[in-house]
Backbone as a ProteinNet text record, in pm:
[ID]
protein_1_A
[PRIMARY]
MTQPTLTDIEAQAATRALTVLGGFTEDGATTLLLGPDPATFWATLQAAPEARHPDPVDRYSARVITDWARDLGAAPRFPFGQPLQPFVTWALKTGRCHLSPVGLLVHDAQGLLVSFRGALIFPHTIALPAPPPNPCHGCPAPCRSACPVDALSDDGYDIPACRDWLATPDNACMAQGCAARRACPVSPQRPVAQAAHHMRAFAGETP
[TERTIARY]
85	0	88.4	59.1	135.1	107.9	214.2	197.8	137	32.2	-33.3	54.3	43.7	112.4	23	77.5	-2.6	-119.4	-97.7	-205.7	-316.6	-279.7	-379.7	-462.4	-394.1	-461.8	-551.6	-506.6	-589.3	-717	-706.1	-823.8	-920	-865.6	-951.1	-1015.2	-942.3	-999.1	-1120.4	-1110	-1218.8	-1347	-1336.8	-1456.2	-1521.4	-1451.8	-1502.8	-1533.9	-1537.8	-1565.6	-1458.3	-1335.8	-1223.1	-1114.9	-1018.4	-906.4	-779.5	-667	-538.9	-486.7	-463.7	-423	-271.5	-199.7	-54.2	-2.8	128.1	187.6	333.7	392.4	534.6	585	714.3	777.2	876.1	869.2	953.3	982.4	1108.9	1149.5	1095.4	1096	1054.3	905.1	824.5	678.7	624.8	520.7	458.2	320.3	296.7	166	97.4	-26	-106.5	-225.9	-248.6	-361.7	-480.4	-597.8	-719.9	-818.3	-883.8	-986.8	-1109	-1216.5	-1337.5	-1318	-1367.9	-1369.1	-1477.6	-1440.9	-1540.7	-1659.5	-1637.5	-1744	-1838.5	-1793.5	-1874.3	-1902.5	-1827.3	-1836.4	-1975.1	-2032.9	-2159	-2272.3	-2280.7	-2386.5	-2368.4	-2244	-2217.4	-2256	-2223.5	-2258.1	-2408.7	-2482.4	-2627.9	-2693.3	-2628.2	-2681.1	-2630.5	-2539.7	-2480.1	-2564.4	-2555.2	-2634.8	-2601.2	-2478.1	-2438.5	-2517.6	-2577.6	-2652	-2770.2	-2814.3	-2930.8	-2890.5	-2763	-2713.6	-2638.9	-2619.1	-2536.1	-2392.5	-2322.3	-2183.2	-2164.4	-2246.2	-2240	-2105.4	-2041.3	-1915	-1807.2	-1794.8	-1694.3	-1728.1	-1854.3	-1894.2	-1862.3	-1896.6	-1869.2	-1719.4	-1643.7	-1498.9	-1436.9	-1480	-1424.1	-1453	-1574.8	-1609.5	-1535	-1542.3	-1486.5	-1334.6	-1269.4	-1122.5	-1069.2	-1136.9	-1092.1	-1100.9	-1213	-1228.6	-1126.8	-1106.1	-1010.7	-868.9	-833.4	-699	-672.5	-771.4	-756	-724	-792.6	-767.7	-626.8	-577.8	-448.3	-330.7	-359.2	-252.4	-191.3	-272.8	-227.3	-293.8	-240.7	-300.3	-381.3	-508.7	-589.9	-569.6	-572.5	-567.7	-671	-721.4	-830.7	-806	-861.9	-847.4	-953.3	-1017.2	-1118.1	-1097.7	-1154.8	-1138.7	-1003	-975.6	-851.6	-772.4	-641.1	-558.9	-554	-527.4	-518.8	-400.4	-420.3	-317.9	-268.6	-140.1	-83.2	-110.1	-236.2	-269.5	-211.5	-206.3	-149.3	-1.2	69.7	211.7	229.3	147.3	154.3	125.8	24.8	-12.2	104.7	173	287.2	402.1	416.9	523.7	503.3	378.5	353.6	408.9	427.4	469.4	356	236.3	120.7	30.5	55.4	-16.7	81.7	32	116.3	32.6	99.5	27	-9.3	-135.9	-185.4	-163.1	-189.2	-176.5	-267.2	-374.4	-462.9	-437.6	-327.8	-288.8	-354.2	-443.9	-508.5	-428.9	-444.1	-378.6	-440.3	-355.1	-401.5	-337.3	-413.7	-368.7	-361.3	-268.4	-248.2	-369.7	-454.3	-571	-703.8	-703.7	-828.2	-830.7	-725.1	-724.5	-747.7	-822.4	-852	-966.9	-1026.9	-1132.3	-1077.6	-945.4	-887.3	-935.5	-968.8	-1006.3	-962.7	-943.7	-891.5	-995	-1011	-1103.1	-1028.9	-900.9	-823.6	-688.1	-615.6	-483.7	-462	-378	-335	-184.4	-139.1	4.6	47.2	132.5	179.4	314.7	337.3	464.4	577.4	561.7	662.1	656	747.6	751.8	667.7	606.5	529.9	589.4	619.1	678.1	579.1	625.3	541.8	602.9	521.1	575.1	617.8	697.6	733.6	608.1	592.3	471.1	469.4	349	335.4	376.7	389.8	426.7	317.6	358.1	265.7	166	35.3	-62.2	-73.2	-18.1	-25.3	79.3	181.1	284.4	226	230.1	175.7	26.8	-37	-181.8	-207.9	-308.4	-340.8	-402.3	-422.5	-471.6	-606.9	-710.9	-843.6	-893.7	-833.4	-872.7	-852.2	-755.1	-722.6	-837.8	-912.8	-1017.5	-1158.7	-1170.6	-1302.7	-1386	-1321.9	-1398	-1477.3	-1607.9	-1691	-1665.9	-1596.5	-1569	-1418.2	-1338	-1191	-1140.5	-1197	-1156.3	-1020.9	-976.6	-848.2	-753.7	-648.6	-555.9	-415.5	-323	-185.4	-175	-275.4	-275.5	-324.7	-371.4	-421	-568.4	-628	-767.5	-852.8	-940	-1028.2	-1152.9	-1143.4	-1252.8	-1381	-1376.8	-1501.9	-1573	-1496.5	-1558.9	-1624.5	-1557.2	-1612.2	-1741.6	-1739.4	-1858.6	-1973.9	-1942.4	-2047.6	-2113.2	-2031.8	-2085.1	-2174.3	-2131	-2209.7	-2342.9	-2350.3	-2474.6	-2574.9	-2534.8	-2627.1	-2718.7	-2842.1	-2936.7	-2893.8	-2916.2	-2901.5	-2761.6	-2657.9	-2524.2	-2490.6	-2417.2	-2390.2	-2296.1	-2209.9	-2111.9	-2179.4	-2280.6	-2345.9	-2412.4	-2466	-2537.2	-2444.8	-2336	-2253	-2111.1	-2069.3	-1932.9	-1853.2	-1741.2	-1653.4	-1617.5	-1641.5	-1617.8	-1470.2	-1381.2	-1237.8	-1193.2	-1243.4	-1207.8	-1261.8	-1385.1	-1445.5	-1376.7	-1314.6	-1250	-1122	-1064.1	-940.3	-965.1	-886.9	-909.1	-893.4	-823.7	-801.9	-912.6	-988.9	-1092.1	-1197.9	-1226.4	-1325.9	-1468.3	-1560.3	-1701.1	-1749.8	-1831.7	-1889.3	-2038.5	-2117.1	-2260.1	-2285.3	-2382.6	-2415.5	-2451.5	-2522.9	-2562.4	-2440.1	-2334.9	-2211.7	-2144.8	-2136.5	-2076.8	-2156.6	-2288.8	-2373.1	-2357.1	-2343.4	-2323.9	-2198.2	-2088.4	-1962.1	-1965.7	-2035.5	-2046.4	-2128.9	-2235.2	-2314.2	-2229.7	-2146.9	-2059.1	-1958.7	-1903.6	-1805.8	-1871.8	-1995.1	-2065.5	-2119.9	-2100.2	-2142.7	-2284.7	-2346.8	-2482.1	-2473.2	-2576.1	-2577.3	-2583.3	-2486.3	-2487.8	-2609.9
-119.3	0	124.2	216.5	341.3	423.9	471.2	551.7	686.9	728.7	857	974.8	1081.3	1205	1287.1	1393.7	1482	1538.7	1572.2	1625	1522.7	1395.6	1288.6	1279.8	1283.4	1267.9	1388.3	1506.4	1625.5	1616.9	1566.6	1552.2	1448.2	1338.2	1235.4	1285.2	1365.5	1422.5	1509.6	1586.6	1677.3	1600.6	1480.9	1401	1346.7	1355.5	1308.1	1424.6	1545.5	1667.5	1693	1650	1671.3	1751.6	1799.6	1871.9	1833.3	1833.7	1803.2	1931.1	1924.3	2042.1	2053.1	1956.2	1957.7	1819.5	1805.7	1676.5	1690.7	1579.4	1575.8	1433.6	1422.9	1293	1265.9	1144.6	1105.8	956.8	920.3	778.8	708.4	778.1	718	707.1	757.2	754.1	896.3	917	1049.9	1048.2	1144	1160.3	1282.7	1265.3	1375.9	1397.3	1521.2	1554.6	1598.9	1555.8	1583.6	1664.6	1760.5	1838.9	1849.8	1905.2	1923.1	2033.8	2011	2115.7	2215.7	2341.3	2437.6	2456	2437.3	2463.4	2345	2221.8	2104.5	2007.4	2014.4	1909	1898	2010	2002.5	1949.5	1996.7	1948	1799.6	1757.5	1615.6	1531.3	1578.2	1504.7	1491.9	1598.6	1594	1492.4	1463.6	1365.7	1224.5	1208.8	1078.8	1004.3	870.8	794.3	829	874.2	908	1024	1106.1	1223.2	1184.1	1060	1014.2	951.4	957.3	890.9	989.6	953.7	1038.8	1046.3	1151.9	1172.5	1158.7	1228.7	1209.4	1248.2	1353.2	1398.5	1291.6	1237.7	1134.4	1006.2	968.8	846.9	858.1	971.7	992	987.3	1058.1	1063.4	924.6	847.1	713.3	623.6	626.6	540.2	579.8	707.1	752.8	740.5	782.8	781.8	639.9	553.1	414.2	343.9	360	297.3	352.3	481.3	545.9	499.8	492.9	448.4	307.4	221.3	84.5	86.3	170.1	180	232.7	320.5	384.6	305.1	204.1	132.8	213.5	300.2	385.4	342.6	391.3	363.9	484.6	465.9	578.9	605.7	733	772	881.6	892.5	985	1063.8	1185.8	1267	1234	1120.3	1075.4	925.3	874.1	731.9	702.7	574.8	528	441	440	522.7	667.6	760.2	901	923	1008.5	1037.5	1181.7	1209.7	1343.3	1442.4	1474.2	1558.7	1699.4	1755.3	1889.9	1886.9	1788.2	1773.2	1755	1669.9	1648.3	1777.4	1851.3	1975.1	2073.3	2085.7	2176.6	2126.9	1995.3	1939.6	1970.7	1992.2	2021	2156.9	2247.1	2382.6	2469.2	2413.1	2489.3	2532.7	2481.1	2522.4	2586.8	2686.9	2762.2	2796.7	2834.6	2886.6	3031.5	3063.8	3199	3288	3418.6	3509	3473.4	3396.6	3357.2	3213	3153.8	3021.7	2905.6	2931.7	2826.3	2801.2	2682.4	2654.1	2738	2789.6	2863.1	2799.4	2788.6	2724.7	2828.6	2809.9	2911.6	2932.4	2830.1	2842.6	2836.6	2782.3	2767.3	2849.2	2926.2	3017.5	2948.1	3015.4	2960.4	2861	2840.2	2740.1	2605.8	2590.3	2463	2351.2	2237.8	2119	1997.3	1888.7	1768.1	1656.6	1590.2	1477.5	1345	1349.2	1226.1	1247.9	1139	1143.9	1015.3	1023.9	907.9	894.8	777	752.9	654.6	701.4	620.3	558.1	433.7	367.6	406.2	517.9	567.8	719.8	782.6	929.1	984.8	1099	1173.3	1313.4	1360.8	1494.2	1600	1687.3	1792.9	1929	2029.6	2163.9	2230.3	2332.9	2411.3	2479	2484.1	2546.5	2695.8	2754.7	2900.6	2969.6	3101.5	3175.7	3165.4	3189.1	3195.7	3309.6	3281.5	3386.5	3493.5	3467	3565.8	3676.1	3652	3753.3	3873.1	3988.6	4109.3	4127.3	4033.5	4043	4130.7	4217.2	4299.8	4221.8	4092.3	4003	4043.8	4052	4081.1	3971.9	3854.6	3745.3	3781.8	3868.6	3904	3974.1	4053	4133.5	4086.9	3976.8	3935.3	3861.9	3793.5	3714.9	3808	3789.7	3881.5	3871.1	3765.8	3753	3740.2	3778.2	3775.6	3640.9	3534.8	3401	3359.6	3427.7	3397	3513.9	3488.7	3597	3541.5	3627.5	3584.1	3489.7	3490.8	3403	3262.9	3243.7	3112.3	3117.1	3000.2	2985.5	2964.2	3059.3	3051.9	2973.2	2842.3	2756	2779.8	2793.7	2819.8	2946.7	3054.1	3178.6	3157.1	3081.2	3052	2973.1	2867.4	2783.2	2859.4	2945.7	3026	3117.5	3175.9	3262.4	3183.8	3064.4	2983.4	2939.8	2939.3	2900	3014.2	3135.7	3248.8	3246	3294.3	3289.3	3376.5	3325.2	3403.2	3460.6	3398.7	3447.5	3407.9	3493	3472.3	3355.4	3324.5	3217.6	3081.3	3050.5	2921	2905.1	3011.9	3003.6	3013.6	3091.2	3120.9	3065.5	3022.3	2976.3	3074.1	3027.4	3107.5	3240.4	3349.5	3483.2	3505.8	3455.4	3473.5	3398.5	3278.5	3199.8	3266.4	3318.5	3382.4	3513.9	3577.7	3706.6	3693.7	3575	3553.9	3583.2	3671.7	3706.4	3588.8	3484.3	3368.2	3264	3270.2	3169.8	3173.7	3059.8	3057.9	3059.6	3104.4	3100.8	2956	2921.5	2787.9	2799.9	2697.8	2704.1	2726	2808	2837.1	2708.5	2617.6	2491.8	2409.8	2414.6	2342.6	2402.6	2534.9	2601.7	2571.4	2575.3	2550.2	2406.9	2312.7	2172.1	2156.1	2215.1	2200.8	2273.4	2385.4	2457.3	2377.8	2312.2	2228.7	2113.5	2055.5	1946.8	1998	2115	2172.3	2203.2	2249.4	2286.4	2163.5	2045.8	1925.1	1884.9	1949.7	1911	1798.8	1718.3	1608.1	1663.7	1628.3	1680.1	1632.3
0	0	0	-88	-94.2	30.2	91.6	211.5	176.5	247.9	217.6	257.1	181.9	216.5	309.2	363.8	447.3	368.1	243.2	158.9	143.9	126	115.5	244.2	355.7	484.5	512.6	478.3	497.2	414.3	292	206.2	263.8	314.8	374.9	504	579.7	701.8	669.6	563.3	526.2	495.7	438.3	408.2	534.9	644.9	773.8	867.6	813.5	890.1	995.4	964.3	1054	983.7	1059.7	1001.9	1076.4	1006.3	1069.2	1135.3	1264.8	1341.9	1357.4	1305	1314.1	1344	1344	1372.9	1409.3	1447.9	1479.6	1456.8	1434.5	1413.8	1525.9	1578.5	1690.5	1679.8	1688.5	1683.3	1559.3	1447.3	1321.3	1300.5	1393.7	1382	1378.1	1299.9	1289.4	1353.3	1440	1504.9	1446.2	1401.1	1349.8	1441.4	1482.7	1568.2	1483.7	1522.6	1447.5	1530.9	1466.9	1532.6	1444	1496.2	1415.9	1312.3	1193.5	1091.5	1132.4	1160.5	1209.1	1115.8	985.6	888.2	870	900.2	863.8	977.6	1085.8	1186.9	1248.1	1291.3	1365.4	1278.2	1155.4	1065.7	1035.8	1017.6	991.5	1111.6	1229.8	1351.5	1367.2	1338.5	1354.1	1261.2	1149.1	1053.9	1081.2	1176.6	1206.4	1310.7	1315.8	1413.6	1557.4	1582.8	1719.7	1778.1	1692.8	1740.5	1828.1	1819.1	1896.1	2030	2064	2184.9	2274.9	2402.2	2489	2436.4	2470.7	2429.3	2278.5	2199.3	2053.6	1993	2045.3	1986.3	2003.6	2124	2147.2	2072.1	2070.7	1999.1	1849.6	1791	1648.4	1622.5	1704.9	1686.5	1696.1	1795.7	1815.2	1695.6	1647.1	1534.3	1408.1	1373.5	1246.7	1244.4	1352	1352.4	1364.1	1440.4	1451.4	1316.2	1245.9	1114	1014.9	1019	927.5	957	1083.6	1122.3	1070.9	1076.7	1026.6	877.2	802.6	658.5	629.1	715.4	693.1	750	830.1	897.6	1010.3	1071.5	1181.3	1311.9	1421.9	1553.4	1597.2	1633.1	1679.1	1827.8	1863.3	2003.2	2025.3	2150.5	2177.9	2307	2314.7	2435.6	2540.8	2526.7	2623.3	2645	2751.5	2782.1	2843.9	2857.6	2919.6	2821.7	2829.4	2917	2868.9	2960.4	2923.1	2829.2	2730.8	2631.7	2649.1	2624.1	2649.3	2535.3	2512.2	2398.1	2409.1	2527.7	2542.1	2506.2	2555.6	2521.4	2371.6	2312.7	2167.9	2092	2137.1	2068.3	2066.3	2178.6	2185.4	2097.1	2084	2000.3	1852.2	1811	1669.9	1628.1	1724.2	1691.2	1640.5	1632.1	1585	1700.4	1819	1938.8	2035.6	2107.5	2200.6	2323.4	2430.9	2546.5	2520.2	2533.1	2507.3	2629.5	2618.2	2733.4	2850.4	2823.6	2933.7	2978.3	2929.8	2976.9	2906.3	2811.5	2733.9	2606.5	2550.5	2423.8	2312.5	2225.7	2108.3	1985.8	1877.6	1754.1	1643.6	1551.8	1448.6	1359.7	1341.5	1254.2	1329.1	1451	1525.9	1654.3	1676.1	1789	1921.9	2009.9	2142	2139.4	2022.4	2009.6	1962.6	1967	1925.6	2018.1	1957.9	2035.5	1955.7	2025.4	1961.8	1967.2	1855.4	1846.8	1847.1	1817.7	1818.6	1755.3	1739.9	1677.1	1599.8	1498.4	1420.9	1436.5	1477.7	1492.2	1384.3	1295	1183	1217.6	1178.6	1210.7	1115.6	1048.3	954.5	955.9	888.6	887.9	774.2	801	700.8	695.9	577.9	564	611.7	699	755.8	725.6	697.1	673.6	803.4	791.5	910.3	965	1096.8	1153.6	1130.9	1119.6	1107.3	1236.8	1233.7	1355.6	1463.2	1584.8	1697	1671.1	1667.7	1636.3	1744.1	1863.9	1970.5	1955.1	1873.7	1854.8	1779.8	1841.3	1780.1	1800.8	1869.2	1892.6	2015.4	2012.7	2130.1	2245.9	2227.9	2333.9	2392.2	2307.9	2363.2	2456.7	2451.1	2540.5	2686.8	2714.3	2853.2	2924.8	2851.9	2915.9	2881.5	2807.5	2759.5	2863.8	2957.1	3054.5	3146.2	3157.9	3239	3389.2	3435.1	3578.3	3605	3505.1	3520.8	3572.7	3520	3565.3	3509.5	3403	3340.9	3364.9	3441.9	3476.2	3491.8	3524.3	3547.3	3667	3751.3	3868.5	3835.3	3712.1	3672.1	3636.8	3627	3586.4	3711.2	3739.6	3855.6	3814.7	3825.7	3780.5	3860.1	3993.3	4066.4	4019	3992.6	3945.8	3810.2	3725.2	3592.7	3605.4	3684.8	3698.6	3764.8	3861.1	3924.6	3821.5	3734.9	3630.3	3535.2	3498.6	3405.7	3466.4	3598.2	3664.4	3674.2	3639.6	3645.3	3523.6	3539.6	3428.4	3309.8	3192.6	3069.1	3047.1	3102.1	3069.6	2926.1	2857.1	2714.5	2689.7	2786.6	2763.1	2744.4	2823.7	2810.9	2674.5	2623	2495	2374.6	2386.8	2270	2278.1	2396.3	2414.4	2497.4	2549.5	2636.1	2570.4	2643	2588.1	2556.4	2640.2	2616.6	2491.9	2475	2355.6	2229	2238.5	2121.1	2086.7	2185.5	2160.4	2079.3	2075.4	1999.8	1852.8	1791.1	1649.3	1554	1597.5	1510.7	1525.1	1633	1656.4	1546.8	1482.2	1374.9	1430.4	1349.4	1387.5	1384.8	1482.7	1488.9	1516.2	1479.8	1509.3	1658	1689	1828.4	1902.7	1835.6	1899.9	1939.4	1858.7	1890.8	2013.7	2017.9	2133.4	2260	2251	2367.6	2417.1	2323.6	2361.3	2446	2400.7	2472.7	2607.3	2614	2741.3	2841.8	2794.6	2886.2	2940.1	2853.7	2897.9	3001	2975.9	3069.7	3204.4	3200	3322.6	3397.7	3338.8	3406.7	3376.9	3278.5	3239.4	3137.8	3127.8	3031.9	2890.5	2804.7	2666.7	2590.8
[MASK]
+++++++++++++++++++++++++++++++++++++++++++++++++++++++++++++++++++++++++++++++++++++++++++++++++++++++++++++++++++++++++++++++++++++++++++++++++++++++++++++++++++++++++++++++++++++++++++++++++++++++++++++++

């Protein structure tokens, strides 16, 4: 079987409503990180059988990436379930993710809305381009002042303050997504229903 190039894999990812967020090569193996395609993922998920079950995002990701990995001769890995996988470490190794001014991961193309659906580990090397510059360089950092309760600061992430805010009626974050993440100029627009789904999961509500 001819080994796929990065271009091949990116094209195949797009047919699955996924996108390649970067990769790295170590000890002769290449790991590629996968995330949701902001333009197509939510609509594709709503049409998939997993949409009728609990944890639809994880269920869809597990099915699609596992089947795809089998076709590619790669090993699938996921940011959910056991054993835990070092996705943050992997993301930083790609050179396409960085620590933002508010301490969250930021991606060159997905900003502070970057999220991972899985990874493919190939037992061979795949040529990868040099990563783009850190998107935070030269940015006025609107993320610093966007949080309505200042939960993100130089002192770290005040999770109780964030959760208390999310529990208040009619706050915009629960309906539209985290204000700090949305303030990032690189963050792509996503369906409101998708943002609300992830916020409910973060707040501990049943998705």
